[in-house]
Amino acid sequence: MTLRPETRAVHLPRPELNGSTPITVPIYQTSGFAFDSPAVFADGMGRPDGAFVYGRLSNPTVRALEEAVTGLEGGQAAVATGSGMGAINSVLLALLSPGDHVIAQRPLYGGTAHMLADLTARFGVEVTYVREADPAAVREAARPETKLLYLETIANPMTQVADLPGMASAAREAGVLTVVDNTFASPILCRPIEHGADVVVHSTTKYLSGHTDVLGGVAVFASAELHRKVWSYAIELGATADPFAAWLTLRGIQTLALRMERHCANTRLLATRLAEHPAVAAVHWPGLPSHPSYDVAAKLLTDFGGVFSFDLRGGRAAGEAFMSSVRLALLAPSLGGVETLILHPATTSHRSLDAAGLAAAGIGEGTVRVSVGIEHPEDLWADFAQALG
Ligand SMILES: Cc1ncc(COP(=O)(O)O)c(C=O)c1O
């Protein structure tokens, strides 16, 4: 039976016990497993899908999460990690060697950009940056040492949407693997493997878990061979997830589709009203026809996401005044949880960029980023309206 993601997210993989099945996957809070057979023990050590041996290699709760996200993303297998950066770094370190070349989208999440800069400085991995919807630039940049094209479905904080089919097919023509960070879209809005990606990474800290109570990450693979390569590296790195974090994430995933619907609807209301407000100079959300990614987003995404940013006419002073005036939205890092969070990218998430870097990313001194929660939209609007006042 072919199930839609909304149904798959509810009916997660369940382990069978002796004659019955727990409706909710239990937390297997054990660091190791005992064996009757030395041969089964030895076999389990060497593969990601064998008998459970030791928690850093595999665990039934963690495997349930890996199977759940594999199903949602339409992949072959996954590795769950202790954070989004754990997934991203496991993929980069497993697939890259000194002297390799990477083509990466700019803008890029700060942690990933730092890691690529570090790989350049210490291991001679060269990086060519391209825009998120420029397949010709991928063709031009590709060379024999190019191993990866790295993209984000929706970028932070200006919400540019990558042309996944165009970019991934340019990479494939050049024999280059495509890795996509799908954190902002979640598999409810977009499944990059359907558009040619070889690897999808998530910070499950965000929408997949959804309740601002757990850190986690996952890398999903379109091929079992790639999965095995990265799994072998992630277990040596010690990046793999712990069972309680995996369980919290599984619990969050069951309401992912409902939450995404509300995140997107609330964002539409706030973005549309802010775009008409006299104190606001611009609103950046790919669901608005004025956004440069509107056409790509309309083709690629089933809805336009729960994060947007906006520029206040009064610049930095106005941005700071707004952020200290909201009463319901919380001034806080991260995104994708049930509560609305705001931050000032220029002084927080993107503080490592200088003025030129901020300008290149389109981030203004007065830009405010909003991760819209699932509260009643009119309560959110009332809060934003009073803060603008
Ligand atoms: C798009 C994106 N990818 C990856 C990460 C890193 O995730 P984590 O903080 O779970 O390591 C983040 C964190 O904000 C993110 O926004």
Coordinates of C-alpha atoms and ligand atoms in Angstrom, one line a residue:
M1 CA 0.0 0.0 0.0
T2 CA 1.4 3.4 -1.0
L3 CA 1.0 5.7 2.0
R4 CA 1.1 9.5 1.8
P5 CA 3.6 11.2 4.2
E6 CA 0.8 12.4 6.5
T7 CA -0.2 8.7 7.1
R8 CA 3.4 7.4 7.3
A9 CA 4.2 10.0 9.9
V10 CA 1.5 8.6 12.2
H11 CA 2.1 4.8 11.6
L12 CA 5.8 4.7 12.4
P13 CA 7.7 1.4 12.3
R14 CA 6.9 -0.7 15.4
P15 CA 9.0 -3.6 16.7
E16 CA 7.2 -6.9 17.2
L17 CA 7.4 -8.5 20.6
N18 CA 6.2 -12.0 21.6
G19 CA 2.8 -12.0 20.0
S20 CA 1.9 -8.3 20.2
T21 CA 3.3 -5.0 19.1
P22 CA 3.7 -1.8 21.2
I23 CA 1.7 1.0 19.5
T24 CA 4.4 3.4 20.5
V25 CA 8.0 2.5 19.9
P26 CA 9.6 1.9 23.4
I27 CA 12.8 3.6 24.6
Y28 CA 15.5 0.9 24.6
Q29 CA 17.6 2.6 27.2
T30 CA 20.5 0.2 27.1
S31 CA 24.1 0.7 25.9
G32 CA 24.6 -2.9 24.7
F33 CA 23.0 -6.3 23.8
A34 CA 23.9 -9.8 24.8
F35 CA 24.1 -12.8 22.4
D36 CA 23.8 -16.6 22.5
S37 CA 25.6 -16.9 19.2
P38 CA 29.2 -15.5 18.7
A39 CA 28.5 -15.5 14.9
V40 CA 25.4 -13.3 15.2
F41 CA 27.4 -11.0 17.5
A42 CA 30.3 -10.7 15.0
D43 CA 27.9 -10.2 12.1
G44 CA 26.1 -7.4 13.9
M45 CA 29.3 -5.5 14.5
G46 CA 29.9 -5.1 10.8
R47 CA 26.7 -3.8 9.3
P48 CA 24.1 -1.1 9.9
D49 CA 21.1 -3.5 9.5
G50 CA 22.4 -6.5 11.5
A51 CA 21.6 -7.5 15.1
F52 CA 21.8 -4.8 17.7
V53 CA 25.2 -4.9 19.4
Y54 CA 26.3 -1.6 21.0
G55 CA 24.5 1.7 21.3
R56 CA 26.9 3.7 19.3
L57 CA 26.4 1.4 16.3
S58 CA 22.6 0.9 16.5
N59 CA 19.7 0.8 18.9
P60 CA 16.1 -0.3 18.2
T61 CA 14.6 3.1 19.1
V62 CA 17.2 4.9 17.0
R63 CA 16.6 2.5 14.1
A64 CA 12.9 3.1 14.3
L65 CA 13.6 6.8 13.9
E66 CA 16.0 6.1 11.0
E67 CA 13.3 3.9 9.3
A68 CA 10.6 6.6 9.9
V69 CA 12.6 9.4 8.2
T70 CA 13.8 7.0 5.4
G71 CA 10.1 6.3 4.7
L72 CA 9.1 10.0 4.8
E73 CA 12.0 11.1 2.6
G74 CA 11.7 8.2 0.2
G75 CA 15.2 7.0 0.7
Q76 CA 16.9 3.6 1.2
A77 CA 18.3 4.0 4.7
A78 CA 19.3 6.6 7.2
V79 CA 21.8 7.4 10.1
A80 CA 20.3 9.3 13.1
T81 CA 22.8 11.6 14.9
G82 CA 23.1 13.6 18.1
S83 CA 22.5 16.9 16.2
G84 CA 22.0 18.4 12.8
M85 CA 25.7 19.2 12.7
G86 CA 26.4 15.6 13.6
A87 CA 24.6 14.5 10.4
I88 CA 26.2 17.2 8.2
N89 CA 29.7 16.5 9.4
S90 CA 29.3 12.8 9.2
V91 CA 28.3 13.1 5.5
L92 CA 31.1 15.7 4.7
L93 CA 33.8 13.8 6.5
A94 CA 32.8 10.4 5.2
L95 CA 32.5 11.5 1.6
L96 CA 35.4 14.0 1.2
S97 CA 39.2 13.5 1.2
P98 CA 42.0 16.1 1.0
G99 CA 42.2 17.8 -2.3
D100 CA 38.6 17.2 -3.2
H101 CA 36.3 20.0 -4.5
V102 CA 32.8 20.9 -3.3
I103 CA 30.3 23.1 -5.0
A104 CA 28.1 24.7 -2.3
Q105 CA 25.1 27.1 -2.4
R106 CA 25.4 30.5 -0.9
P107 CA 23.7 31.4 1.4
L108 CA 24.4 28.4 3.6
Y109 CA 23.6 27.7 7.3
G110 CA 26.5 29.2 9.3
G111 CA 27.6 25.9 10.9
T112 CA 27.9 24.2 7.5
A113 CA 29.8 27.2 6.1
H114 CA 32.2 27.1 9.0
M115 CA 32.8 23.4 8.5
L116 CA 33.5 23.9 4.8
A117 CA 35.9 26.7 5.6
D118 CA 37.7 24.5 8.1
L119 CA 38.0 21.6 5.6
T120 CA 39.5 24.1 3.2
A121 CA 42.0 25.4 5.7
R122 CA 43.1 22.1 7.2
F123 CA 42.5 19.5 4.5
G124 CA 42.7 21.5 1.2
V125 CA 39.1 20.8 0.3
E126 CA 38.3 23.6 -2.2
V127 CA 34.8 25.1 -2.3
T128 CA 33.2 27.0 -5.1
Y129 CA 30.0 28.9 -4.1
V130 CA 27.1 29.2 -6.5
R131 CA 23.6 30.7 -6.2
E132 CA 20.7 28.4 -5.2
A133 CA 19.1 28.3 -8.7
D134 CA 22.0 28.4 -11.2
P135 CA 22.6 25.0 -12.8
A136 CA 24.8 26.6 -15.4
A137 CA 27.2 27.7 -12.6
V138 CA 27.3 24.1 -11.4
R139 CA 28.2 22.8 -14.8
E140 CA 30.9 25.5 -15.1
A141 CA 32.4 24.8 -11.6
A142 CA 32.5 21.0 -11.9
R143 CA 35.9 19.5 -12.4
P144 CA 37.4 16.0 -12.0
E145 CA 38.0 16.5 -8.2
T146 CA 34.4 17.7 -7.5
K147 CA 32.7 15.2 -5.2
L148 CA 29.7 17.1 -3.8
L149 CA 27.1 19.7 -4.6
Y150 CA 25.7 21.0 -1.3
L151 CA 22.3 22.7 -1.2
E152 CA 19.5 23.8 1.2
T153 CA 15.9 23.4 0.1
I154 CA 15.0 26.7 1.9
A155 CA 17.8 29.0 3.1
N156 CA 18.1 31.0 6.3
P157 CA 17.0 33.8 6.9
M158 CA 15.9 35.2 3.5
T159 CA 14.2 31.9 2.5
Q160 CA 15.7 31.5 -1.0
V161 CA 14.5 28.2 -2.5
A162 CA 17.0 26.0 -4.3
D163 CA 16.2 24.7 -7.8
L164 CA 16.7 21.1 -6.7
P165 CA 15.8 19.4 -10.0
G166 CA 18.0 21.7 -12.1
M167 CA 20.9 21.8 -9.7
A168 CA 20.9 18.1 -9.0
S169 CA 20.7 17.1 -12.7
A170 CA 23.6 19.4 -13.5
A171 CA 25.6 17.7 -10.7
R172 CA 24.6 14.2 -11.9
E173 CA 25.7 15.0 -15.5
A174 CA 29.1 15.8 -14.0
G175 CA 29.2 12.7 -11.8
V176 CA 28.9 14.7 -8.6
L177 CA 26.7 13.7 -5.6
T178 CA 24.0 16.1 -4.4
V179 CA 23.5 16.6 -0.6
V180 CA 20.4 18.7 0.4
D181 CA 19.7 20.1 3.9
N182 CA 15.9 19.8 4.0
T183 CA 15.5 21.1 7.6
F184 CA 13.4 24.2 6.7
A185 CA 11.0 22.3 4.4
S186 CA 10.7 19.0 6.2
P187 CA 9.6 16.0 4.1
I188 CA 6.0 17.3 4.3
L189 CA 6.8 20.2 2.0
C190 CA 9.5 18.7 -0.1
R191 CA 11.3 15.3 -0.6
P192 CA 14.6 16.1 -2.3
I193 CA 15.4 12.5 -3.3
E194 CA 12.4 12.7 -5.6
H195 CA 14.2 15.7 -7.3
G196 CA 17.6 14.0 -7.7
A197 CA 19.3 14.3 -4.4
D198 CA 21.6 11.5 -3.2
V199 CA 21.7 12.5 0.4
V200 CA 19.2 14.5 2.6
V201 CA 20.2 15.9 5.9
H202 CA 18.1 17.4 8.7
S203 CA 18.5 19.1 12.0
T204 CA 15.7 17.1 13.6
T205 CA 16.0 19.7 16.4
K206 CA 13.7 21.8 14.3
Y207 CA 10.4 20.7 12.6
L208 CA 10.8 16.9 12.8
S209 CA 10.9 16.9 16.6
G210 CA 9.0 20.2 16.7
H211 CA 8.7 20.9 20.5
T212 CA 12.0 22.7 21.3
D213 CA 13.0 19.9 23.7
V214 CA 15.6 17.8 21.9
L215 CA 18.7 18.1 19.7
G216 CA 19.1 15.7 16.8
G217 CA 19.9 15.1 13.2
V218 CA 19.5 12.6 10.5
A219 CA 21.1 11.8 7.1
V220 CA 18.9 9.9 4.6
F221 CA 20.5 8.1 1.6
A222 CA 19.1 7.3 -1.8
S223 CA 21.5 4.3 -2.0
A224 CA 22.4 1.6 0.5
E225 CA 26.1 1.9 -0.5
L226 CA 26.3 5.6 0.4
H227 CA 24.4 4.8 3.7
R228 CA 26.9 2.1 4.6
K229 CA 29.9 4.4 3.9
V230 CA 28.5 7.3 6.1
W231 CA 27.3 4.9 8.8
S232 CA 30.8 3.4 9.2
Y233 CA 32.2 6.9 9.6
A234 CA 29.5 8.2 11.9
I235 CA 29.9 5.3 14.4
E236 CA 33.7 5.9 14.5
L237 CA 33.1 9.6 15.0
G238 CA 30.7 8.9 17.8
A239 CA 28.0 11.1 16.1
T240 CA 25.1 8.7 16.4
A241 CA 21.8 9.4 18.3
D242 CA 20.8 8.3 21.8
P243 CA 17.5 6.4 22.3
F244 CA 15.7 9.0 24.4
A245 CA 16.4 11.8 21.9
A246 CA 15.3 9.4 19.1
W247 CA 12.1 8.6 21.0
L248 CA 11.2 12.3 21.5
T249 CA 11.8 12.9 17.8
L250 CA 9.6 10.0 16.8
R251 CA 6.9 11.4 19.0
G252 CA 7.2 14.7 17.3
I253 CA 7.1 13.3 13.8
Q254 CA 3.6 11.9 14.4
T255 CA 2.2 15.4 14.4
L256 CA 4.6 16.8 11.8
A257 CA 2.0 17.1 9.0
L258 CA -0.5 18.9 11.2
R259 CA 2.1 21.2 12.6
M260 CA 3.5 22.1 9.1
E261 CA 0.0 22.9 7.9
R262 CA -0.5 25.4 10.8
H263 CA 3.1 26.8 10.6
C264 CA 2.5 27.6 6.9
A265 CA -1.0 29.0 7.3
N266 CA 0.1 31.2 10.2
T267 CA 3.1 32.4 8.2
R268 CA 0.9 33.3 5.3
L269 CA -1.3 35.5 7.5
L270 CA 1.7 37.3 9.2
A271 CA 3.7 37.7 6.0
T272 CA 0.7 39.1 4.0
R273 CA -0.3 41.6 6.7
L274 CA 3.3 42.7 7.4
A275 CA 3.8 43.3 3.7
E276 CA 0.9 45.9 3.8
H277 CA 2.1 47.5 7.0
P278 CA 3.6 51.1 6.7
A279 CA 6.5 50.4 9.1
V280 CA 7.7 47.4 7.0
A281 CA 10.0 47.9 4.0
A282 CA 10.0 44.3 2.7
V283 CA 8.9 40.8 3.6
H284 CA 10.9 37.7 2.6
W285 CA 8.8 34.6 2.3
P286 CA 8.7 32.4 -0.9
G287 CA 4.9 32.2 -0.7
L288 CA 4.7 35.9 -1.7
P289 CA 4.8 36.6 -5.5
S290 CA 7.3 39.4 -4.8
H291 CA 9.9 36.8 -3.5
P292 CA 12.6 36.0 -6.1
S293 CA 12.1 32.2 -5.4
Y294 CA 8.3 32.3 -5.8
D295 CA 8.2 30.4 -9.1
V296 CA 10.7 27.7 -8.0
A297 CA 9.0 27.4 -4.6
A298 CA 5.5 27.0 -6.3
K299 CA 6.8 24.1 -8.4
L300 CA 8.9 22.4 -5.7
L301 CA 7.1 22.8 -2.4
T302 CA 3.6 21.7 -1.3
D303 CA 3.5 24.9 0.9
F304 CA 5.9 27.7 1.5
G305 CA 7.3 27.1 5.0
G306 CA 7.0 28.5 8.5
V307 CA 10.0 30.8 8.5
F308 CA 10.1 34.3 7.1
S309 CA 12.0 37.5 7.6
F310 CA 11.1 41.2 7.2
D311 CA 12.9 44.5 7.1
L312 CA 11.7 47.5 9.1
R313 CA 11.9 50.9 7.6
G314 CA 13.6 52.3 10.7
G315 CA 16.7 50.0 10.3
R316 CA 18.6 48.5 13.2
A317 CA 16.9 50.8 15.9
A318 CA 13.5 49.8 14.7
G319 CA 14.5 46.1 14.6
E320 CA 15.8 46.2 18.1
A321 CA 12.7 48.1 19.3
F322 CA 10.4 45.5 17.7
M323 CA 12.3 42.7 19.3
S324 CA 12.1 44.1 22.8
S325 CA 8.4 45.0 22.3
V326 CA 6.9 41.6 21.4
R327 CA 5.2 39.9 24.3
L328 CA 4.1 36.5 22.9
A329 CA 6.8 35.7 20.4
L330 CA 10.1 34.7 22.2
L331 CA 13.4 36.3 21.4
A332 CA 15.4 33.0 21.0
P333 CA 17.6 30.9 18.7
S334 CA 16.5 27.9 16.7
L335 CA 13.3 27.4 14.8
G336 CA 10.6 24.8 13.9
G337 CA 9.0 24.5 17.3
V338 CA 5.4 25.0 18.3
E339 CA 6.1 28.5 19.7
T340 CA 6.9 31.6 17.7
L341 CA 10.5 32.7 17.9
I342 CA 12.2 35.8 16.6
L343 CA 15.8 36.9 16.3
H344 CA 18.0 39.5 14.8
P345 CA 20.3 37.7 12.2
A346 CA 22.9 40.5 11.9
T347 CA 23.8 40.2 15.6
T348 CA 23.0 36.6 16.3
S349 CA 22.7 33.8 13.8
H350 CA 24.8 35.6 11.1
R351 CA 27.1 37.7 13.4
S352 CA 30.2 36.1 11.8
L353 CA 29.4 37.9 8.5
D354 CA 30.9 41.4 8.0
A355 CA 28.9 44.2 6.4
A356 CA 29.7 43.0 2.9
G357 CA 28.8 39.4 3.8
L358 CA 25.5 40.6 5.2
A359 CA 24.8 42.7 2.2
A360 CA 25.7 39.7 -0.1
A361 CA 23.2 37.5 1.8
G362 CA 20.6 40.3 1.6
I363 CA 20.4 40.6 5.4
G364 CA 19.8 44.2 6.5
E365 CA 20.6 45.8 9.8
G366 CA 16.9 45.9 10.6
T367 CA 16.0 42.4 9.3
V368 CA 14.0 40.3 11.8
R369 CA 13.7 36.5 11.3
V370 CA 10.6 34.8 12.5
S371 CA 10.0 31.1 13.1
V372 CA 6.2 31.0 13.2
G373 CA 4.6 28.7 15.7
I374 CA 1.2 27.1 15.9
E375 CA -0.5 29.6 18.1
H376 CA -3.8 31.2 17.0
P377 CA -2.8 33.5 14.1
E378 CA -4.8 36.4 15.4
D379 CA -3.0 36.3 18.7
L380 CA 0.3 36.4 16.9
W381 CA -0.9 39.3 14.7
A382 CA -2.1 41.2 17.7
D383 CA 1.4 40.8 19.3
F384 CA 3.2 41.9 16.1
A385 CA 0.9 44.8 15.5
Q386 CA 1.4 46.2 19.1
A387 CA 5.2 45.7 18.8
L388 CA 5.2 47.6 15.4
G389 CA 3.2 50.3 17.1
Ligands
LIG1 C1 19.3 24.6 8.2 C2 20.1 24.1 9.3 N1 20.9 23.0 9.2 C3 21.5 22.5 10.3 C4 21.5 23.1 11.5 C5 22.3 22.5 12.6 O1 21.5 21.7 13.5 P1 21.8 21.4 15.0 O2 21.7 22.7 15.7 O3 20.7 20.4 15.4 O4 23.1 20.8 15.0 C6 20.6 24.2 11.7 C7 20.5 24.8 13.0 O5 20.0 25.9 13.2 C8 19.9 24.7 10.6 O6 19.1 25.8 10.7

